Tab-separated table of C-alpha atoms in Angstrom:
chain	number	residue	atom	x	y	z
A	1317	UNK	CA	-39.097	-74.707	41.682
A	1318	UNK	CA	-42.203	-76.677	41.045
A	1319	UNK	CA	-43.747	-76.282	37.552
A	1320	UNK	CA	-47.407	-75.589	39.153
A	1321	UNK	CA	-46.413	-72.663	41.268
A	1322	UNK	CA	-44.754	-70.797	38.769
A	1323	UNK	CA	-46.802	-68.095	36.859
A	1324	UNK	CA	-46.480	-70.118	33.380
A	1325	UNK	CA	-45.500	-73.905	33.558
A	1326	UNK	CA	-43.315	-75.514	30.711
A	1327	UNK	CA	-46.055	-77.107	28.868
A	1328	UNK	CA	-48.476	-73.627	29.449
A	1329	UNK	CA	-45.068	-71.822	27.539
A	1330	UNK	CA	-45.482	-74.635	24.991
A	1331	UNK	CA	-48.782	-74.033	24.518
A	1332	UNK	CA	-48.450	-70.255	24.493
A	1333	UNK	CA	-45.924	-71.012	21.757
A	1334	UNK	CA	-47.835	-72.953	19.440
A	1335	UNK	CA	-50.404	-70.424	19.767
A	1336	UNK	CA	-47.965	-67.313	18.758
A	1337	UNK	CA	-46.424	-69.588	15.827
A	1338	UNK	CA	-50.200	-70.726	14.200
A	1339	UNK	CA	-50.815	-66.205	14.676
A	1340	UNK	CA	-48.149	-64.365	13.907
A	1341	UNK	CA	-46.064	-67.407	11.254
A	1342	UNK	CA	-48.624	-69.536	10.196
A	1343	UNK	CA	-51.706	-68.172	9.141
A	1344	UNK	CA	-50.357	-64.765	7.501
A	1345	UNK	CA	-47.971	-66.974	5.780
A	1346	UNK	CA	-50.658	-69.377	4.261
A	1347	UNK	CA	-53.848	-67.016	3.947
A	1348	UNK	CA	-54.484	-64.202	1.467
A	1349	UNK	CA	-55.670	-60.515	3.184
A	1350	UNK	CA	-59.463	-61.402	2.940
A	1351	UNK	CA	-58.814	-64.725	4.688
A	1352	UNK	CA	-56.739	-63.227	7.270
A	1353	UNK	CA	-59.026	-60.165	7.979
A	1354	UNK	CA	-61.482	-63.213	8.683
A	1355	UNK	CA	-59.333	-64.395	10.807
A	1356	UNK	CA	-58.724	-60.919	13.095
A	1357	UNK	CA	-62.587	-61.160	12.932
A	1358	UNK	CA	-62.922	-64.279	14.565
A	1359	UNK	CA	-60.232	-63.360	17.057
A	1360	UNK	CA	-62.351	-60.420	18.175
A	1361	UNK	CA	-64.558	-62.750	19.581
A	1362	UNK	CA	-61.447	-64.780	21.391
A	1363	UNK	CA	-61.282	-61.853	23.823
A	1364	UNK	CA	-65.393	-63.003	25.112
A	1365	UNK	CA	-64.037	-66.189	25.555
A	1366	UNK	CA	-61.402	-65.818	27.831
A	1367	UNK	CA	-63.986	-63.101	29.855
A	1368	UNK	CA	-66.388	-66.112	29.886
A	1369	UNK	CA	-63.140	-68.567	30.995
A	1370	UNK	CA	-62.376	-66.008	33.995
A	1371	UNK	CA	-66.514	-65.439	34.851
A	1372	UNK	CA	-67.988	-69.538	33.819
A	1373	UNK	CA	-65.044	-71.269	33.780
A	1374	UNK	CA	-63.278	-69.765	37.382
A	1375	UNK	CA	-65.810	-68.405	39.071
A	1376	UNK	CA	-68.891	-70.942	37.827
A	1377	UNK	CA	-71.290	-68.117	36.391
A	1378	UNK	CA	-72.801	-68.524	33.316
A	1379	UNK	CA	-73.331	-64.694	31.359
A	1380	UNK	CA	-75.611	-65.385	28.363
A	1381	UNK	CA	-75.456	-61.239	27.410
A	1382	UNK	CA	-71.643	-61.000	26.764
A	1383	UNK	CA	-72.858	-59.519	23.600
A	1384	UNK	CA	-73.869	-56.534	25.566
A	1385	UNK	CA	-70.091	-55.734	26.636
A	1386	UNK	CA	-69.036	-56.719	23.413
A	1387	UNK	CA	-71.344	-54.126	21.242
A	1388	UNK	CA	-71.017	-51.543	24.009
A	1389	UNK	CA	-66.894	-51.632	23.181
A	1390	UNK	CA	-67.404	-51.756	19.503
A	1391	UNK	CA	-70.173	-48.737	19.956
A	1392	UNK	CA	-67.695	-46.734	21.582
A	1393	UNK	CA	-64.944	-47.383	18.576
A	1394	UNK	CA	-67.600	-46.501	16.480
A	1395	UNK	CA	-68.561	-43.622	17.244
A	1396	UNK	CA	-64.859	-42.434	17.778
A	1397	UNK	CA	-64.709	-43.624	13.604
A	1398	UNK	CA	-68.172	-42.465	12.693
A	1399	UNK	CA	-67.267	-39.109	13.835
A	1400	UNK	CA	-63.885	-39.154	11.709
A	1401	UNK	CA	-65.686	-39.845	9.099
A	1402	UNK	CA	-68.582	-37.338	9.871
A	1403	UNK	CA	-66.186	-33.809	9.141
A	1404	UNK	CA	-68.181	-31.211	6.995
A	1405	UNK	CA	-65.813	-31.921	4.473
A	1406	UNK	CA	-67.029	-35.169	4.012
A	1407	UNK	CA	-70.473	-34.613	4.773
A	1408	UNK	CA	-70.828	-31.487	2.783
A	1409	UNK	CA	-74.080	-32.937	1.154
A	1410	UNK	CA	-76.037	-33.192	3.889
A	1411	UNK	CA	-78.632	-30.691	5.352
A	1412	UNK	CA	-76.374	-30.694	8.714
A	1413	UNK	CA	-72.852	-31.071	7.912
A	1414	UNK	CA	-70.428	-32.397	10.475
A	1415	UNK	CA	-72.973	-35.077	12.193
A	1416	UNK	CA	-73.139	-38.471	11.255
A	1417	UNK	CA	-75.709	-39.503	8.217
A	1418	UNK	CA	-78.175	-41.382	10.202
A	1419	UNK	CA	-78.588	-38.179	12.537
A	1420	UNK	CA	-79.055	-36.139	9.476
A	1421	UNK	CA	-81.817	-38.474	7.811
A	1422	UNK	CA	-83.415	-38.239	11.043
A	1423	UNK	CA	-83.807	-34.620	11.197
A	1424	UNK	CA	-81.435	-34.020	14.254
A	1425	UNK	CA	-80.023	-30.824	13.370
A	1426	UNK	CA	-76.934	-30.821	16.292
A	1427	UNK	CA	-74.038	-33.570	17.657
A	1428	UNK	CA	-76.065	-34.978	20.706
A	1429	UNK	CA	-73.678	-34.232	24.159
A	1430	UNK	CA	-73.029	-37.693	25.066
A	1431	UNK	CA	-71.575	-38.131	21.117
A	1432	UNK	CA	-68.955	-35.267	22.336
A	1433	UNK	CA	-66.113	-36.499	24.188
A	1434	UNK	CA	-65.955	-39.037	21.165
A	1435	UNK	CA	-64.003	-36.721	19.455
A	1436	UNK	CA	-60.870	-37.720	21.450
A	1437	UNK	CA	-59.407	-40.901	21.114
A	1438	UNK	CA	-57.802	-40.593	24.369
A	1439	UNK	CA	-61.617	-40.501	26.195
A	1440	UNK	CA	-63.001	-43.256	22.971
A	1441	UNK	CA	-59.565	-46.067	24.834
A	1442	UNK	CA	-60.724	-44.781	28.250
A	1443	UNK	CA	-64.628	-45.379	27.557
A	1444	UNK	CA	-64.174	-48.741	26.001
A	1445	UNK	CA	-62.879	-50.025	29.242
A	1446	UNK	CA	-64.429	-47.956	31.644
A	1447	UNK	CA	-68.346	-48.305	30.153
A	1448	UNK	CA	-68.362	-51.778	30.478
A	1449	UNK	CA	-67.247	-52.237	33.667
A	1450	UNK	CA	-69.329	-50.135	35.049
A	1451	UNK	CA	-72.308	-51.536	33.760
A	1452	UNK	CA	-71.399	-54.746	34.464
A	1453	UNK	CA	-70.578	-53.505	37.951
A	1454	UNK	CA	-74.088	-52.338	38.147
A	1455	UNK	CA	-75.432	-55.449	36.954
A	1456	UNK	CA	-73.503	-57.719	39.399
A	1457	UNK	CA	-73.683	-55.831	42.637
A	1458	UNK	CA	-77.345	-55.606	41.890
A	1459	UNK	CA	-77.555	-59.067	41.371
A	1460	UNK	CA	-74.912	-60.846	43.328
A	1461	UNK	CA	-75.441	-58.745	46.182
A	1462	UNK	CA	-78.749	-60.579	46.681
A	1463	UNK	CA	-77.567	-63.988	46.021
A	1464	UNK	CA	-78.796	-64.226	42.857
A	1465	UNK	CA	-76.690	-66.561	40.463
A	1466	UNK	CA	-77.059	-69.573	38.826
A	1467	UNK	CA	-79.726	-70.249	35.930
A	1468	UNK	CA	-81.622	-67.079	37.523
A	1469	UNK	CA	-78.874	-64.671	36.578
A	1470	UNK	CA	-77.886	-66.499	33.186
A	1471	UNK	CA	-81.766	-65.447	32.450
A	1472	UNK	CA	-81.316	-61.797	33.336
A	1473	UNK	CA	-78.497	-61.255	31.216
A	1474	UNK	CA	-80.416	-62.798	28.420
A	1475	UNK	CA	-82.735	-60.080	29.326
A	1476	UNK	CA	-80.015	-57.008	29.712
A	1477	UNK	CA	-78.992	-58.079	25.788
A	1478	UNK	CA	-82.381	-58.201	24.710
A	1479	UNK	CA	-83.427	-54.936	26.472
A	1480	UNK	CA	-79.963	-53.402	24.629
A	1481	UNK	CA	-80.613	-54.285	20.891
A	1482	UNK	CA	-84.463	-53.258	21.320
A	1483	UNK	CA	-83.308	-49.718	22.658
A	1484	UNK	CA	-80.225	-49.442	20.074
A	1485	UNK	CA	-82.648	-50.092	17.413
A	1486	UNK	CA	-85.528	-47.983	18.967
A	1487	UNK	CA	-83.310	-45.133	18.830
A	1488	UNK	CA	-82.220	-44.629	15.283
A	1489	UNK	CA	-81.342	-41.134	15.642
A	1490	UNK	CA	-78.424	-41.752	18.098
A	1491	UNK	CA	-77.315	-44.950	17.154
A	1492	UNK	CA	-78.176	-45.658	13.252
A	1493	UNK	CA	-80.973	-48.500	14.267
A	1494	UNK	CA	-80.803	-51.371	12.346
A	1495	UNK	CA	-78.335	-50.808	10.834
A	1496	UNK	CA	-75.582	-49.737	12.581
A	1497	UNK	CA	-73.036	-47.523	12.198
A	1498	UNK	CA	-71.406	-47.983	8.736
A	1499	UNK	CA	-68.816	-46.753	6.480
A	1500	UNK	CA	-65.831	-46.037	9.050
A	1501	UNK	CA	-63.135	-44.956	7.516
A	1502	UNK	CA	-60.464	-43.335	9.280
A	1503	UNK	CA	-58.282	-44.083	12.733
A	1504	UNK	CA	-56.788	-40.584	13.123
A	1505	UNK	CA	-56.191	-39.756	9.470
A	1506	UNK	CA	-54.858	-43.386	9.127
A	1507	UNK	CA	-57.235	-45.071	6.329
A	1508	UNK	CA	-58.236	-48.668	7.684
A	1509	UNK	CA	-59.611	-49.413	4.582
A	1510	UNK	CA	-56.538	-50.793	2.593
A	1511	UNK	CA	-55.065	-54.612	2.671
A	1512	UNK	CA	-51.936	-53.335	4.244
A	1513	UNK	CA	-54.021	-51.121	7.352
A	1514	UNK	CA	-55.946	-54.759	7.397
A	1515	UNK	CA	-52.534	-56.678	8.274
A	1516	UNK	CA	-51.577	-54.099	10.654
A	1517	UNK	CA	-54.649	-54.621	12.379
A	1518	UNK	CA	-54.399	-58.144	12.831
A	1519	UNK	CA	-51.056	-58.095	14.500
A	1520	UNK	CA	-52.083	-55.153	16.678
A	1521	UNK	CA	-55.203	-57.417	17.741
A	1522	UNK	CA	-52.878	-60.601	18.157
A	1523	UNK	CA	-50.525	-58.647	20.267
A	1524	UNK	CA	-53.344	-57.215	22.456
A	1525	UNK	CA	-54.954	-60.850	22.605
A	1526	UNK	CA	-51.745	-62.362	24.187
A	1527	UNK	CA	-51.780	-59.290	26.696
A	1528	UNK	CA	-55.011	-60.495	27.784
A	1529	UNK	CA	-54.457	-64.163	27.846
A	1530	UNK	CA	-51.539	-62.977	30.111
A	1531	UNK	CA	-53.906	-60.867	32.336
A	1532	UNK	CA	-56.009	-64.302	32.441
A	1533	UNK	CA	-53.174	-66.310	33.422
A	1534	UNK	CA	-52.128	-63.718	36.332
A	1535	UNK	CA	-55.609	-64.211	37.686
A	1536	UNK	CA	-55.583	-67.664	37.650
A	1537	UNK	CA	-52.243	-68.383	39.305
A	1538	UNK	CA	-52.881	-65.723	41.702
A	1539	UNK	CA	-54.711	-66.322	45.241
A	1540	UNK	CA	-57.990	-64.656	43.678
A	1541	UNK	CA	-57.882	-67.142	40.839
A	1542	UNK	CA	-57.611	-70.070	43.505
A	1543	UNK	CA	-60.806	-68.385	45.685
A	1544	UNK	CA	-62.313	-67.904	42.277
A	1545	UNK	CA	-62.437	-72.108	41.428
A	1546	UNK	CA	-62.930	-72.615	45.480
A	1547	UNK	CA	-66.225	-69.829	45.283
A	1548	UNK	CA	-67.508	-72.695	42.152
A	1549	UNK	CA	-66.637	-75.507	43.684
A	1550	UNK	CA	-67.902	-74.587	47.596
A	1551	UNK	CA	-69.177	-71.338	47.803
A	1552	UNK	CA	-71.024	-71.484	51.048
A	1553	UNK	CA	-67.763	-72.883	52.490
A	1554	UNK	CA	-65.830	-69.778	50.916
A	1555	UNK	CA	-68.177	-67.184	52.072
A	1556	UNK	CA	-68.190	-69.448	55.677
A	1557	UNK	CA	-64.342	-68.583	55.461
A	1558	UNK	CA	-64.976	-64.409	55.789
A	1559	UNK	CA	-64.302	-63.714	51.998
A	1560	UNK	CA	-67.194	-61.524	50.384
A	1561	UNK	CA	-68.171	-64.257	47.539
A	1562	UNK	CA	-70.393	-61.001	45.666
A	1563	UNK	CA	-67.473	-59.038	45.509
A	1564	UNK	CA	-65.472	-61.918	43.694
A	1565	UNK	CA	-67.953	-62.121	41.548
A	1566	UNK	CA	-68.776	-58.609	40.877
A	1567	UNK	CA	-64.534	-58.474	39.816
A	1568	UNK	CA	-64.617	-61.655	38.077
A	1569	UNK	CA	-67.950	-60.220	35.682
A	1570	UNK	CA	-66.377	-56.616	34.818
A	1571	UNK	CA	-62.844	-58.463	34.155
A	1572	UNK	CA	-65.056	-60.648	31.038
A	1573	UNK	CA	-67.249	-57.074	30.274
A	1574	UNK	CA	-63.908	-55.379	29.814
A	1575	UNK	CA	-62.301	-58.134	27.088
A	1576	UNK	CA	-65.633	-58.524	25.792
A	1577	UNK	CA	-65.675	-54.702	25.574
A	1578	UNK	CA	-61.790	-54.718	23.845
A	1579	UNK	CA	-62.820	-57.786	21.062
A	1580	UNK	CA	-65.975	-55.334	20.252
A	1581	UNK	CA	-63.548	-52.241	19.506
A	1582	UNK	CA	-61.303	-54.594	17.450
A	1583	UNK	CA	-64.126	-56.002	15.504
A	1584	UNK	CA	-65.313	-51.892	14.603
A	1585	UNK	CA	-61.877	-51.248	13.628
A	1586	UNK	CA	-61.431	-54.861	11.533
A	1587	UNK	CA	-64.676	-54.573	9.643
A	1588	UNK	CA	-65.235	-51.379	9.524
A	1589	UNK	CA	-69.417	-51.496	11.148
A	1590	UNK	CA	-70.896	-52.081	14.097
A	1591	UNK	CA	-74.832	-53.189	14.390
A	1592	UNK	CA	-77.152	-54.249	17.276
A	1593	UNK	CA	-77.002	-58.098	15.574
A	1594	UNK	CA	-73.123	-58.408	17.262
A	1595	UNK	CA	-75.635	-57.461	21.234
A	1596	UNK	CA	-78.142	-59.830	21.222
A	1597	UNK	CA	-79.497	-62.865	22.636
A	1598	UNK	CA	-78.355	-65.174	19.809
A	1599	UNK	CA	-74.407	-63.552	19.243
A	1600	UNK	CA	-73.946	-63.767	23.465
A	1601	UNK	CA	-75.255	-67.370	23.326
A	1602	UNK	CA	-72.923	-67.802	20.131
A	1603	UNK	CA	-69.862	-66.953	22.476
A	1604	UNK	CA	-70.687	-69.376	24.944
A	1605	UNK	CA	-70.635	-71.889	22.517
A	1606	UNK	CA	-67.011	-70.849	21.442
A	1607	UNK	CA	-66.035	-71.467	25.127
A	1608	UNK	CA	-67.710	-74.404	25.838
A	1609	UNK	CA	-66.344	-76.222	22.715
A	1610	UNK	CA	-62.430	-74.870	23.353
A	1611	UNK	CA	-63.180	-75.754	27.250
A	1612	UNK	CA	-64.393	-73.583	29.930
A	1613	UNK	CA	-61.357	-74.151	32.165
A	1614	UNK	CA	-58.991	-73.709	29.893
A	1615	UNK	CA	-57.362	-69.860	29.065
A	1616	UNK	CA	-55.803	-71.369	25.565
A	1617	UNK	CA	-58.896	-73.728	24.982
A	1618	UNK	CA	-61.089	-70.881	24.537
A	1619	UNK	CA	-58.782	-69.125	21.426
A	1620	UNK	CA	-58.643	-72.903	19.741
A	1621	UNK	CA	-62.486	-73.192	20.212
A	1622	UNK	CA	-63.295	-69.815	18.845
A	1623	UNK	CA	-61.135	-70.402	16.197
A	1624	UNK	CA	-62.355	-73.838	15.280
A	1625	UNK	CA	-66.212	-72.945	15.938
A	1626	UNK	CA	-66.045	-69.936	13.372
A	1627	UNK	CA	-63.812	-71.806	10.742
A	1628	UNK	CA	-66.562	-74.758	10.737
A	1629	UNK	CA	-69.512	-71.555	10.484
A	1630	UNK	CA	-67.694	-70.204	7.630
A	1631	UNK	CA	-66.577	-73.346	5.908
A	1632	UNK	CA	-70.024	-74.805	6.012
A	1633	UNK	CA	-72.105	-71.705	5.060
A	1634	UNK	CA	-70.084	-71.802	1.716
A	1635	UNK	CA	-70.711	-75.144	0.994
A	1636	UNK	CA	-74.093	-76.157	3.124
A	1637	UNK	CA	-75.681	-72.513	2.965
A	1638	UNK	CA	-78.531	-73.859	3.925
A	1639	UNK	CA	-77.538	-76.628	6.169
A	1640	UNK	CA	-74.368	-74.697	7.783
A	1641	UNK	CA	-76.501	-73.838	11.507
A	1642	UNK	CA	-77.610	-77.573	11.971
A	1643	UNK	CA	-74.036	-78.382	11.293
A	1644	UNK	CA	-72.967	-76.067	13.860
A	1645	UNK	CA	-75.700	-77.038	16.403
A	1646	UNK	CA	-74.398	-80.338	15.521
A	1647	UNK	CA	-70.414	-79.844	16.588
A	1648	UNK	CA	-71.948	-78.447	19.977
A	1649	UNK	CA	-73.369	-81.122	21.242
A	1650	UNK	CA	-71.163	-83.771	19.538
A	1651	UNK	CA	-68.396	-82.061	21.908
A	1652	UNK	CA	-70.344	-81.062	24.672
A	1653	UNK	CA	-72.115	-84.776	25.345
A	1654	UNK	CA	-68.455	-86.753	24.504
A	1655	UNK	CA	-66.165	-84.291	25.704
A	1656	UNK	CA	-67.708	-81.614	28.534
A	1657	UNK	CA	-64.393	-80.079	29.041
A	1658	UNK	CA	-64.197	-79.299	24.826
A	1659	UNK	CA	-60.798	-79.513	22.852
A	1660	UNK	CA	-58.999	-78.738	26.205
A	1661	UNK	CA	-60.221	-81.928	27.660
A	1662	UNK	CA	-59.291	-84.036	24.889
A	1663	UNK	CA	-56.002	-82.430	24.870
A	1664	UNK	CA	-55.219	-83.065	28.687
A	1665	UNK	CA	-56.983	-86.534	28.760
A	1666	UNK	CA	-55.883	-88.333	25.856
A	1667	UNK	CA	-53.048	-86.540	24.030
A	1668	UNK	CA	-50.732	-84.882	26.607
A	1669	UNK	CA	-50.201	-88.059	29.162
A	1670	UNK	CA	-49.593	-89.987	25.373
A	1671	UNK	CA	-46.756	-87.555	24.904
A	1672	UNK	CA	-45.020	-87.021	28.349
A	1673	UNK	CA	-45.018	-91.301	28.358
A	1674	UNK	CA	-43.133	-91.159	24.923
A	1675	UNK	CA	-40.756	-88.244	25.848
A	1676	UNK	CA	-40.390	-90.173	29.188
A	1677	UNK	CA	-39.456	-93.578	28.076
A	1678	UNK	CA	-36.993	-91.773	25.636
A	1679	UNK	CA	-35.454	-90.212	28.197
A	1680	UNK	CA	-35.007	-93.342	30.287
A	1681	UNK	CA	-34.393	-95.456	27.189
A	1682	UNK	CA	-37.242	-97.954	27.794
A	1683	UNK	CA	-40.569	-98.941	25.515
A	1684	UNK	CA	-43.535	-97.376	27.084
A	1685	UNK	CA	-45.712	-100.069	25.682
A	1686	UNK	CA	-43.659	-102.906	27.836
A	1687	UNK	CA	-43.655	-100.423	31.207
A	1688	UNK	CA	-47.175	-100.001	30.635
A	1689	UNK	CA	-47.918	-103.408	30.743
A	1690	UNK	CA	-45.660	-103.703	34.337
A	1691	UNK	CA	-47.739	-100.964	35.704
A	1692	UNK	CA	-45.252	-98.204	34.956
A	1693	UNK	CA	-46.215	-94.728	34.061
A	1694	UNK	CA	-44.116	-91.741	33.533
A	1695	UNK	CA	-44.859	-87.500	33.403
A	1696	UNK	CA	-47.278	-86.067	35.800
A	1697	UNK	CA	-50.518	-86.742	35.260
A	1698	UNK	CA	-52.448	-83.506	33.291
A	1699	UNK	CA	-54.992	-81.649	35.107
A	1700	UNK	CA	-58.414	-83.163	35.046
A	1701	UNK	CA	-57.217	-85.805	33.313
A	1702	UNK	CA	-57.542	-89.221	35.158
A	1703	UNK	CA	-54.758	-91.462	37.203
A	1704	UNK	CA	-53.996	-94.289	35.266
């Protein structure tokens, strides 16, 4: 059976491989709790990525409010946590026991309705899927229905994020402003607090990370994944062929709200806040960045470029406080001008043909220097990468 029709090639396996080793060996091996609950933290923000490789990267449009989906998942967590936390026993102090704090400093005297189905963790899984898709449904049948994409729709979703923070933050009372919802506890009963709940964590978010790369990988070897990078490439010759190009697109939007939406929960339940500076204009431009330097057409790419992005941000804030954003401004356009498909590209241009040559000429016994020099080549030739 050929490797490219097969739902995971050998070297995609590989690559899935390496990936598990470096997250569930490697890095809780070598890092203390604090590092590795930075880690879980920067894989929250993996799960926009891959949305943003399914939405940019497959279907060619650019979202620059993926923070939306991301806060609106980590709002719904929250309040499922805030409310845990919120029991009269705990808030025994308060004018209005049994509602969160911020309600109470703000003179609400009762659990708004919408706050009420929170209760249930059950409705809180079912929300943080359901929520985002819908509003990103909304969004893209109101836009893509018209036929409006492009820089035009990158704008408006710019605009949705900025619209979001100014109305989470406008409306203290239900949403704790400014500052967000803080001090959750609880999941259940179960304290989240401790270093071993924070190692639990992480392995529940790495397994749920794989399911979605999986989910990713489905789409792309599927026939919707091929329509998806035909709809980029061509669409007028795609909607020419009698497939409804908005309704691709609508799919291909709520399937990045939804993983944006699951990252958000994570990152409530990994450190323990959420705040409308994690919905903005600046965070959702952030997560492009992560995309664009691990390589928008790449499912694996965009883990590795989150990963790398956020090491660099932390590593240089401790050392360059001052100096750390021009650094990372810096790495993004170093990688975007020399390499426009990011670490991905690198890897397929320059490293992988290197490496199927050398496992090639070992196989056959020959030196690939001398058979390049005759005009030989061996392995297939990695996508994207050119002939040589």
């Amino acid at each position: 059976m050929n490797d490219n029709a097969r739902f995971v090639n050998r070297k995609e396996l590989m690559g899935i491989l390496v990936l598990a080793v470096l997250l569930v060996v490697i890095l809780p091996l070598s890092l203390d709790v604090f590092r590795l609950n930075l880690v879980a933290k920067y894989l929250t923000y993996a799960f926009v990525a891959l949305g943003l490789v399914i939405c940019w990267g497959f279907g060619g449009i650019l979202s620059l409010g993926q923070g939306v989906f991301f806060g609106l998942g980590g709002y719904c967590m929250a309040m499922f946590l805030k409310l845990e936390a919120s029991s009269p026993e705990n808030t025994k102090i308060q004018s209005t026991p049994g509602i969160p704090d911020f309600m109470d400093w703000n003179q609400i005297t009762s659990l708004p309705l919408f706050w009420k189905p929170f209760h249930s963790l059950t409705f809180t899984v079912i929300a943080i899927i359901v929520v985002p898709a819908f509003f990103a449904f909304i969004i893209g049948a109101a836009m893509f229905k018209r036929r409006v994409g492009g820089t035009y729709f990158a704008i408006i979703t710019q605009a949705v994020a900025a619209i979001l923070t100014i109305l989470i933050v406008g409306q203290q009372g239900y949403t704790g402003g400014i500052n967000g919802m803080t001090d959750l506890r609880t999941l259940k009963g179960w304290d989240i607090r401790p270093d071993h709940a924070k190692i639990v964590l992480y392995f529940f978010e790495v397994a749920l990370l794989f399911g979605c790369i999986f989910i990713a990988q489905f789409i792309r070897r599927s026939k919707l994944g091929r329509i998806l990078v035909a709809m980029r490439e061509k669409e007028d010759r795609v909607r020419f062929s009698g497939y409804s190009v908005a309704n691709f697109k609508i799919f291909a939007f709520c399937v990045a709200a939804m993983f944006a939406a699951i990252g958000g929960a994570m990152f409530a339940l990994n450190v323990g806040f959420m705040s409308p500076s994690f919905v903005g204009i600046v965070p959702s431009i952030e997560m492009v960045i992560y995309t664009a330097v691990g390589g928008r057409l790449s499912i694996l790419g965009a883990v590795y470029g989150t990963l790398l992005v956020n090491f660099a941000k932390t590593s240089l804030s401790e050392s360059f406080p001052e100096l750390w954003l021009f650094g990372l401004g810096g790495l993004f356009i170093a990688v975007v001008l020399a390499f426009p498909n990011g670490l991905a590209g690198i890897w397929g241009d320059y490293i992988q043909p290197r490496i199927d040559r050398l496992f090639a000429s070992r196989k056959s016994g020959s030196d690939p220097k001398a058979d390049s020099k005759n005009g030989k080549s061996f392995g297939p030739v990695a996508d994207g990468a050119p002939a040589e």
